[in-house]
Amino acid sequence: TIPFDIERIRADFPILDQEINGRKLVYFDNAATTQKPIPVIEALMNYYRGYNANIHRGIHTLAEKATADFEASRRAVRDFLNAPSAEEIIFTSGTTMSINLVAQTYGRHFLKEGDEIIISGLEHHSNIVPWQMLAGEKGLTIRAIPVLENGELDLYTFEGMLSERTKIVAVNHASNSLGTVNPVKEIIAKAHAAGAVVLIDGAQASSHLDIDVQDLDADFYALSAHKIYGPTGLGVLYGKRALLEAMPPYMGGGEMIKEVTFEKTTYNDLPYKFEAGTPNIADVVALKAAIDYITKIGKPNIAAYEHQLLQYATEQIGQMDGIRLIGQAKEKISVLSFVLEGVHHQDIGIILDQQGIAVRTGHHCTQPVMDRFCILGTTRASFAMYNTMEEIDKLVAGLQRVKKLMA
Ligand code: PMP
């Protein structure tokens, strides 16, 4: 049973109603980006048609309405993450910028030569490279929690890696290439016991799992709007107030200041200290529509249905001859990664596209994960609330065709 009216949901996503190469589109690339429901598209249109204006300093009616909607969205994000306050919600351009912000402000200000940063073997490049850049500048050491054969993190080894040198632990809540859900609450508790602060990359988890930054006790939590049915080029950084207050600003410019003279500048209060320049107003406004949409359907309902999709796909594809599933963690988001013996993932992607099926192929910005499993890349099908069992049947048929053509 499906916990919601799937046909109504599909009707809310106009992009799905099209043909690709003469076949009805099957969109299984949701881990890369999710499609946008009509309320999100309309929020963007309404903003530009009705009340586009620069925010915060204006006293005219349009500026006030734009400011009110912008700040209402910040409060919606606070609720979405159960953050203590809206001042701890900073808008960025995405998870990537959120992580870079923490590395370049907290990291650059508080870490010194010899300190260690622990990441994991499951990280997206955006949770590796910013730390490497910082490490190169400051003489830090980066260590990675190993990945077990089933795609889970080796937490036993992690405990041994922690020491008084550990200053930052940065791991994802869920892996984009394998779907593994990491026990971040436990990781955070252990890191805190060693005196480290923890950044959680929630880019993948945020559309699937209920997030409660207070229950997790996360110091920083990063996510991207486009992966939760919202607009591209917009993200969020949650940070604990005391940390954000202690951190220097990231970029300088308008909005992030209190007073400027040529001699000295004082910085604005949270969250504006970290929001230099005119922000992405339209997309922030539309993000609230995405959050409202998810909330209305209910994340537990979405997760339960996605789990059904994942289970069905895992059974159907897992039993095919020549298929090797990569990553079979006990707890997963709806991401299925696999390789087909003797066939390059790129060929699979092309042949599936000919049948209207959109999957992602390659290393998924997680080259260390591919190295860990001694593969060049995978084919990844990732499911969202608007996908159906029939679409998974089409994927299975598509893969049979790949085998016929390539065998
Ligand atoms: N982390 C993870 C786990 C991701 O899946 C992604 C996006 N693929 C990112 C970080 C980066 O997100 P963005 O490109 O939106 O900044």
Short mmCIF file of C-alpha atoms and ligand atoms in Angstrom, two decimals:
data_model
loop_
_atom_site.label_atom_id
_atom_site.label_comp_id
_atom_site.label_asym_id
_atom_site.label_seq_id
_atom_site.Cartn_x
_atom_site.Cartn_y
_atom_site.Cartn_z
CA THR A 1 0.00 0.00 0.00
CA ILE A 2 1.14 3.49 -0.84
CA PRO A 3 0.71 5.99 2.01
CA PHE A 4 -0.42 8.76 -0.39
CA ASP A 5 -2.11 9.33 -3.74
CA ILE A 6 0.77 8.69 -6.09
CA GLU A 7 -1.11 9.87 -9.19
CA ARG A 8 -1.83 13.21 -7.57
CA ILE A 9 1.78 13.56 -6.56
CA ARG A 10 2.98 12.75 -10.07
CA ALA A 11 0.60 15.37 -11.43
CA ASP A 12 2.34 17.93 -9.22
CA PHE A 13 5.62 17.31 -11.08
CA PRO A 14 4.99 18.44 -14.66
CA ILE A 15 8.46 17.48 -15.88
CA LEU A 16 7.61 13.79 -15.45
CA ASP A 17 4.90 14.00 -18.08
CA GLN A 18 7.08 13.82 -21.17
CA GLU A 19 8.61 11.35 -23.55
CA ILE A 20 12.32 10.80 -23.96
CA ASN A 21 13.32 8.94 -27.11
CA GLY A 22 9.71 7.97 -27.65
CA ARG A 23 9.25 6.49 -24.18
CA LYS A 24 7.64 7.92 -21.08
CA LEU A 25 10.38 9.46 -18.93
CA VAL A 26 11.50 7.35 -15.97
CA TYR A 27 13.48 9.67 -13.70
CA PHE A 28 15.78 7.70 -11.41
CA ASP A 29 18.44 10.38 -10.85
CA ASN A 30 16.97 11.85 -7.70
CA ALA A 31 20.17 11.67 -5.67
CA ALA A 32 21.69 14.11 -8.16
CA THR A 33 18.72 16.43 -8.01
CA THR A 34 15.01 16.06 -7.36
CA GLN A 35 12.29 17.43 -9.62
CA LYS A 36 10.22 20.43 -8.57
CA PRO A 37 6.50 20.36 -7.75
CA ILE A 38 4.14 23.03 -9.08
CA PRO A 39 4.01 24.98 -5.77
CA VAL A 40 7.79 25.51 -5.98
CA ILE A 41 7.64 26.59 -9.63
CA GLU A 42 4.74 28.90 -8.81
CA ALA A 43 6.50 30.42 -5.82
CA LEU A 44 9.37 31.42 -8.12
CA MET A 45 6.99 32.83 -10.70
CA ASN A 46 4.86 34.68 -8.16
CA TYR A 47 7.92 36.26 -6.63
CA TYR A 48 9.26 37.57 -9.93
CA ARG A 49 5.84 38.56 -11.23
CA GLY A 50 4.56 40.11 -8.05
CA TYR A 51 7.10 41.36 -5.53
CA ASN A 52 10.71 41.13 -6.65
CA ALA A 53 12.65 43.63 -4.52
CA ASN A 54 15.85 43.72 -2.54
CA ILE A 55 15.37 42.70 1.05
CA HIS A 56 16.07 43.98 4.56
CA ARG A 57 16.84 47.63 3.87
CA GLY A 58 13.81 48.60 1.84
CA ILE A 59 10.86 50.34 3.42
CA HIS A 60 8.56 50.18 0.45
CA THR A 61 5.81 47.57 0.25
CA LEU A 62 7.47 45.19 -2.19
CA ALA A 63 10.70 45.14 -0.19
CA GLU A 64 8.76 44.43 2.96
CA LYS A 65 6.86 41.56 1.39
CA ALA A 66 10.05 40.07 -0.09
CA THR A 67 11.79 40.38 3.28
CA ALA A 68 8.86 38.80 5.11
CA ASP A 69 8.78 35.79 2.77
CA PHE A 70 12.56 35.42 2.85
CA GLU A 71 12.57 35.31 6.64
CA ALA A 72 9.51 33.03 6.73
CA SER A 73 11.53 30.56 4.70
CA ARG A 74 14.36 30.73 7.23
CA ARG A 75 11.87 29.84 9.96
CA ALA A 76 10.57 26.96 7.83
CA VAL A 77 14.13 25.64 7.58
CA ARG A 78 14.53 26.01 11.33
CA ASP A 79 11.43 23.86 11.82
CA PHE A 80 12.56 21.39 9.15
CA LEU A 81 15.81 20.79 11.07
CA ASN A 82 14.38 21.45 14.53
CA ALA A 83 17.08 24.06 15.08
CA PRO A 84 16.81 26.08 18.30
CA SER A 85 16.54 29.41 16.47
CA ALA A 86 16.25 30.96 13.01
CA GLU A 87 19.44 32.97 13.60
CA GLU A 88 21.37 29.71 13.38
CA ILE A 89 20.12 29.09 9.82
CA ILE A 90 22.42 30.56 7.17
CA PHE A 91 21.56 30.55 3.49
CA THR A 92 24.38 29.51 1.19
CA SER A 93 24.61 28.42 -2.43
CA GLY A 94 24.51 24.74 -1.49
CA THR A 95 26.04 22.01 0.62
CA THR A 96 29.36 22.68 -1.08
CA MET A 97 29.43 26.30 0.04
CA SER A 98 28.19 25.39 3.51
CA ILE A 99 31.14 23.04 4.01
CA ASN A 100 33.63 25.50 2.53
CA LEU A 101 32.27 28.18 4.84
CA VAL A 102 32.94 26.06 7.91
CA ALA A 103 36.39 25.03 6.66
CA GLN A 104 37.43 28.57 5.81
CA THR A 105 36.05 30.28 8.92
CA TYR A 106 35.91 27.83 11.81
CA GLY A 107 38.71 25.68 10.40
CA ARG A 108 41.04 28.47 9.44
CA HIS A 109 40.49 30.37 12.66
CA PHE A 110 40.62 27.57 15.22
CA LEU A 111 42.84 24.81 13.82
CA LYS A 112 46.60 24.80 13.94
CA GLU A 113 49.49 22.72 12.67
CA GLY A 114 49.35 19.10 13.78
CA ASP A 115 45.58 19.10 14.33
CA GLU A 116 43.54 16.36 12.71
CA ILE A 117 40.31 16.27 10.74
CA ILE A 118 38.46 13.00 10.45
CA ILE A 119 36.24 12.44 7.43
CA SER A 120 34.96 9.13 6.10
CA GLY A 121 35.60 6.90 3.14
CA LEU A 122 32.04 7.55 2.00
CA GLU A 123 32.34 11.30 1.50
CA HIS A 124 31.33 13.30 -1.53
CA HIS A 125 34.26 15.27 -2.95
CA SER A 126 32.69 18.39 -1.47
CA ASN A 127 33.31 17.01 2.01
CA ILE A 128 36.91 16.07 1.17
CA VAL A 129 38.44 18.81 -0.93
CA PRO A 130 37.59 21.84 1.29
CA TRP A 131 39.34 20.08 4.19
CA GLN A 132 42.32 19.21 2.00
CA MET A 133 42.62 22.83 0.94
CA LEU A 134 42.59 23.87 4.58
CA ALA A 135 45.01 21.11 5.56
CA GLY A 136 47.46 22.21 2.89
CA GLU A 137 47.35 25.76 4.15
CA LYS A 138 47.63 24.97 7.86
CA GLY A 139 49.62 21.74 8.07
CA LEU A 140 46.72 19.57 9.26
CA THR A 141 46.28 15.84 8.87
CA ILE A 142 43.17 14.33 7.32
CA ARG A 143 42.17 10.79 8.17
CA ALA A 144 39.28 8.81 6.74
CA ILE A 145 37.07 6.29 8.53
CA PRO A 146 37.33 3.03 6.53
CA VAL A 147 34.34 1.55 4.72
CA LEU A 148 33.32 -2.07 5.35
CA GLU A 149 32.47 -4.49 2.54
CA ASN A 150 28.72 -3.90 3.01
CA GLY A 151 29.13 -0.14 2.59
CA GLU A 152 28.88 0.77 6.27
CA LEU A 153 31.50 2.76 8.14
CA ASP A 154 33.96 0.93 10.37
CA LEU A 155 33.07 2.58 13.66
CA TYR A 156 35.39 0.40 15.67
CA THR A 157 38.34 1.84 13.77
CA PHE A 158 36.84 5.32 14.05
CA GLU A 159 36.97 5.15 17.84
CA GLY A 160 40.66 4.35 17.68
CA MET A 161 41.29 7.28 15.35
CA LEU A 162 39.89 9.85 17.79
CA SER A 163 42.39 11.64 19.99
CA GLU A 164 43.05 15.04 21.50
CA ARG A 165 44.46 16.01 18.09
CA THR A 166 41.03 15.52 16.47
CA LYS A 167 39.47 18.94 16.03
CA ILE A 168 36.82 18.37 13.37
CA VAL A 169 34.83 15.32 12.33
CA ALA A 170 32.98 15.76 9.02
CA VAL A 171 30.81 12.92 7.72
CA ASN A 172 27.68 12.54 5.69
CA HIS A 173 24.35 11.54 7.15
CA ALA A 174 23.69 9.38 4.10
CA SER A 175 25.98 8.40 1.24
CA ASN A 176 25.06 9.57 -2.26
CA SER A 177 26.86 6.75 -4.04
CA LEU A 178 25.83 3.76 -1.90
CA GLY A 179 22.83 5.01 0.08
CA THR A 180 24.31 4.03 3.46
CA VAL A 181 22.71 5.86 6.38
CA ASN A 182 25.46 6.58 8.87
CA PRO A 183 24.84 6.44 12.64
CA VAL A 184 25.64 10.12 12.99
CA LYS A 185 24.19 10.51 16.47
CA GLU A 186 26.67 7.94 17.73
CA ILE A 187 29.51 9.44 15.67
CA ILE A 188 28.76 12.89 17.08
CA ALA A 189 28.68 11.64 20.67
CA LYS A 190 32.04 9.92 20.26
CA ALA A 191 33.59 12.92 18.54
CA HIS A 192 32.31 15.24 21.27
CA ALA A 193 33.78 12.99 23.93
CA ALA A 194 37.15 13.51 22.22
CA GLY A 195 36.57 17.28 22.13
CA ALA A 196 35.97 17.66 18.38
CA VAL A 197 33.23 19.61 16.63
CA VAL A 198 31.16 17.76 14.05
CA LEU A 199 29.84 18.80 10.66
CA ILE A 200 27.17 16.61 9.11
CA ASP A 201 26.71 16.68 5.35
CA GLY A 202 22.96 16.22 5.07
CA ALA A 203 22.70 16.67 1.30
CA GLN A 204 21.29 13.18 0.79
CA ALA A 205 19.61 12.56 4.12
CA SER A 206 17.46 15.67 4.14
CA SER A 207 14.82 14.49 1.66
CA HIS A 208 14.51 11.04 3.19
CA LEU A 209 15.09 11.17 6.94
CA ASP A 210 13.60 13.25 9.71
CA ILE A 211 16.34 15.63 10.80
CA ASP A 212 16.61 16.91 14.35
CA VAL A 213 19.88 18.78 14.83
CA GLN A 214 19.24 19.13 18.57
CA ASP A 215 18.62 15.44 19.09
CA LEU A 216 21.71 14.65 17.00
CA ASP A 217 23.63 17.37 18.84
CA ALA A 218 25.22 18.31 15.49
CA ASP A 219 27.50 21.34 15.58
CA PHE A 220 27.00 22.05 11.88
CA TYR A 221 24.51 20.57 9.44
CA ALA A 222 24.65 21.27 5.70
CA LEU A 223 22.08 20.66 2.98
CA SER A 224 21.09 21.66 -0.56
CA ALA A 225 17.63 22.94 -1.51
CA HIS A 226 17.68 21.21 -4.89
CA LYS A 227 17.80 17.78 -3.30
CA ILE A 228 14.63 18.40 -1.30
CA TYR A 229 12.42 19.38 -4.26
CA GLY A 230 13.53 23.02 -4.05
CA PRO A 231 15.54 25.27 -6.38
CA THR A 232 19.16 24.80 -7.48
CA GLY A 233 22.03 26.98 -6.29
CA LEU A 234 20.69 27.35 -2.76
CA GLY A 235 21.71 25.63 0.42
CA VAL A 236 21.63 25.86 4.17
CA LEU A 237 24.18 25.80 6.92
CA TYR A 238 22.90 25.22 10.42
CA GLY A 239 25.43 25.96 13.12
CA LYS A 240 25.24 26.17 16.88
CA ARG A 241 24.98 29.79 17.93
CA ALA A 242 28.11 29.82 20.10
CA LEU A 243 30.21 28.45 17.25
CA LEU A 244 28.77 30.81 14.64
CA GLU A 245 29.33 33.75 16.95
CA ALA A 246 32.93 32.78 17.57
CA MET A 247 33.66 32.32 13.86
CA PRO A 248 34.90 35.16 11.67
CA PRO A 249 32.77 36.06 8.63
CA TYR A 250 33.30 34.19 5.35
CA MET A 251 32.77 36.82 2.67
CA GLY A 252 32.85 40.57 3.12
CA GLY A 253 30.34 42.95 1.59
CA GLY A 254 26.96 44.51 2.12
CA GLU A 255 24.45 43.10 4.61
CA MET A 256 27.08 41.35 6.75
CA ILE A 257 28.19 44.59 8.43
CA LYS A 258 26.94 46.85 11.20
CA GLU A 259 29.13 49.86 10.63
CA VAL A 260 31.83 50.54 8.07
CA THR A 261 34.54 53.18 8.12
CA PHE A 262 37.87 53.00 6.35
CA GLU A 263 39.52 52.30 9.67
CA LYS A 264 37.26 49.60 11.03
CA THR A 265 34.19 47.56 10.28
CA THR A 266 31.91 45.88 12.78
CA TYR A 267 29.98 42.82 11.73
CA ASN A 268 26.28 42.21 11.71
CA ASP A 269 24.46 39.81 14.01
CA LEU A 270 23.62 36.24 13.09
CA PRO A 271 22.66 35.08 10.58
CA TYR A 272 23.46 38.13 8.44
CA LYS A 273 27.14 38.06 9.36
CA PHE A 274 27.44 35.10 6.98
CA GLU A 275 25.14 36.41 4.24
CA ALA A 276 27.16 39.04 2.41
CA GLY A 277 25.57 40.61 -0.64
CA THR A 278 22.10 40.31 -2.11
CA PRO A 279 21.03 36.74 -1.43
CA ASN A 280 19.20 34.30 -3.63
CA ILE A 281 15.84 35.77 -2.64
CA ALA A 282 13.57 34.05 -5.16
CA ASP A 283 14.98 30.62 -4.49
CA VAL A 284 14.86 31.08 -0.72
CA VAL A 285 11.20 32.03 -1.01
CA ALA A 286 10.55 28.95 -3.16
CA LEU A 287 12.40 26.69 -0.71
CA LYS A 288 9.60 27.26 1.78
CA ALA A 289 7.14 25.92 -0.79
CA ALA A 290 9.28 22.78 -1.11
CA ILE A 291 9.45 22.30 2.65
CA ASP A 292 5.71 22.85 2.97
CA TYR A 293 5.13 20.28 0.22
CA ILE A 294 7.26 17.64 1.95
CA THR A 295 5.73 18.41 5.32
CA LYS A 296 2.20 18.10 3.95
CA ILE A 297 2.85 14.63 2.57
CA GLY A 298 4.87 13.73 5.64
CA LYS A 299 8.47 12.62 5.60
CA PRO A 300 7.71 9.31 7.35
CA ASN A 301 5.19 8.53 4.58
CA ILE A 302 7.71 9.47 1.92
CA ALA A 303 10.42 7.39 3.58
CA ALA A 304 8.14 4.37 3.98
CA TYR A 305 7.19 4.43 0.31
CA GLU A 306 10.75 5.00 -0.87
CA HIS A 307 11.77 2.04 1.24
CA GLN A 308 9.25 -0.13 -0.62
CA LEU A 309 10.69 1.06 -3.92
CA LEU A 310 14.23 0.35 -2.77
CA GLN A 311 13.35 -3.10 -1.51
CA TYR A 312 11.59 -4.06 -4.72
CA ALA A 313 14.42 -2.72 -6.89
CA THR A 314 17.04 -4.45 -4.75
CA GLU A 315 15.24 -7.79 -5.13
CA GLN A 316 14.53 -7.44 -8.84
CA ILE A 317 17.93 -6.13 -9.88
CA GLY A 318 19.94 -8.00 -7.27
CA GLN A 319 18.79 -11.36 -8.64
CA MET A 320 19.81 -10.61 -12.24
CA ASP A 321 22.72 -12.59 -13.61
CA GLY A 322 25.96 -10.65 -13.69
CA ILE A 323 24.76 -7.87 -11.38
CA ARG A 324 26.84 -6.95 -8.36
CA LEU A 325 25.18 -4.61 -5.89
CA ILE A 326 27.61 -2.15 -4.35
CA GLY A 327 26.71 -1.22 -0.80
CA GLN A 328 24.19 -3.26 1.12
CA ALA A 329 24.10 -1.47 4.44
CA LYS A 330 21.40 -2.44 6.89
CA GLU A 331 20.03 1.09 6.84
CA LYS A 332 19.84 2.85 3.48
CA ILE A 333 18.13 5.72 1.73
CA SER A 334 16.58 4.85 -1.63
CA VAL A 335 19.80 4.61 -3.63
CA LEU A 336 20.72 1.45 -5.54
CA SER A 337 24.25 1.25 -6.95
CA PHE A 338 25.39 -1.69 -9.04
CA VAL A 339 27.81 -2.90 -11.66
CA LEU A 340 27.02 -5.27 -14.51
CA GLU A 341 29.80 -7.70 -15.23
CA GLY A 342 31.61 -6.99 -18.48
CA VAL A 343 29.65 -3.83 -19.33
CA HIS A 344 30.92 -0.29 -18.83
CA HIS A 345 28.55 1.86 -16.76
CA GLN A 346 28.53 4.51 -19.46
CA ASP A 347 27.13 2.06 -22.01
CA ILE A 348 24.42 1.12 -19.52
CA GLY A 349 23.51 4.78 -19.07
CA ILE A 350 23.30 5.39 -22.81
CA ILE A 351 21.19 2.32 -23.55
CA LEU A 352 18.83 3.09 -20.66
CA ASP A 353 18.47 6.68 -21.86
CA GLN A 354 17.45 5.35 -25.28
CA GLN A 355 14.55 3.76 -23.41
CA GLY A 356 13.68 6.98 -21.57
CA ILE A 357 15.27 5.91 -18.28
CA ALA A 358 17.47 8.47 -16.51
CA VAL A 359 20.07 7.00 -14.17
CA ARG A 360 23.44 8.30 -13.09
CA THR A 361 26.63 6.50 -14.03
CA GLY A 362 30.21 7.05 -12.95
CA HIS A 363 31.93 7.76 -9.67
CA HIS A 364 29.19 10.08 -8.31
CA CYS A 365 31.80 12.54 -6.98
CA THR A 366 32.99 9.84 -4.59
CA GLN A 367 36.14 8.48 -6.21
CA PRO A 368 37.48 7.03 -2.93
CA VAL A 369 34.34 4.87 -2.67
CA MET A 370 35.00 3.49 -6.15
CA ASP A 371 38.63 2.80 -5.23
CA ARG A 372 37.48 1.02 -2.08
CA PHE A 373 35.41 -1.41 -4.15
CA CYS A 374 38.00 -1.61 -6.95
CA ILE A 375 35.59 -0.33 -9.60
CA LEU A 376 35.63 2.65 -11.94
CA GLY A 377 32.03 3.58 -11.36
CA THR A 378 28.55 2.27 -10.84
CA THR A 379 25.12 2.66 -12.32
CA ARG A 380 22.97 4.36 -9.73
CA ALA A 381 19.19 4.38 -9.58
CA SER A 382 17.84 6.66 -6.86
CA PHE A 383 14.16 6.88 -6.04
CA ALA A 384 11.86 9.67 -4.95
CA MET A 385 8.25 9.88 -3.81
CA TYR A 386 6.92 10.18 -7.39
CA ASN A 387 8.53 6.96 -8.65
CA THR A 388 6.56 3.75 -9.06
CA MET A 389 7.03 -0.02 -9.01
CA GLU A 390 6.12 -0.09 -12.73
CA GLU A 391 9.05 2.22 -13.40
CA ILE A 392 11.35 -0.22 -11.62
CA ASP A 393 9.98 -2.98 -13.86
CA LYS A 394 10.97 -0.80 -16.82
CA LEU A 395 14.47 -0.46 -15.42
CA VAL A 396 14.74 -4.23 -15.06
CA ALA A 397 13.55 -4.67 -18.67
CA GLY A 398 16.00 -1.97 -19.72
CA LEU A 399 18.86 -3.79 -18.06
CA GLN A 400 17.82 -7.05 -19.79
CA ARG A 401 18.10 -5.15 -23.05
CA VAL A 402 21.55 -3.86 -22.07
CA LYS A 403 22.64 -7.44 -21.47
CA LYS A 404 21.27 -8.59 -24.81
CA LEU A 405 22.97 -5.78 -26.71
CA MET A 406 26.32 -5.93 -24.90
CA ALA A 407 26.70 -9.67 -24.28
N1 PMP B 1 27.31 15.91 -0.32
C1 PMP B 1 26.58 14.90 -0.80
C2 PMP B 1 26.43 13.65 0.00
C3 PMP B 1 25.95 15.05 -2.04
O1 PMP B 1 25.21 14.05 -2.53
C4 PMP B 1 26.10 16.27 -2.76
C5 PMP B 1 25.46 16.47 -4.11
N2 PMP B 1 25.62 15.39 -5.00
C6 PMP B 1 26.87 17.29 -2.20
C7 PMP B 1 27.46 17.07 -0.98
C8 PMP B 1 27.08 18.60 -2.88
O2 PMP B 1 25.88 19.29 -3.00
P1 PMP B 1 25.80 20.61 -3.90
O3 PMP B 1 26.39 20.22 -5.23
O4 PMP B 1 24.34 20.89 -3.99
O5 PMP B 1 26.58 21.66 -3.22
#
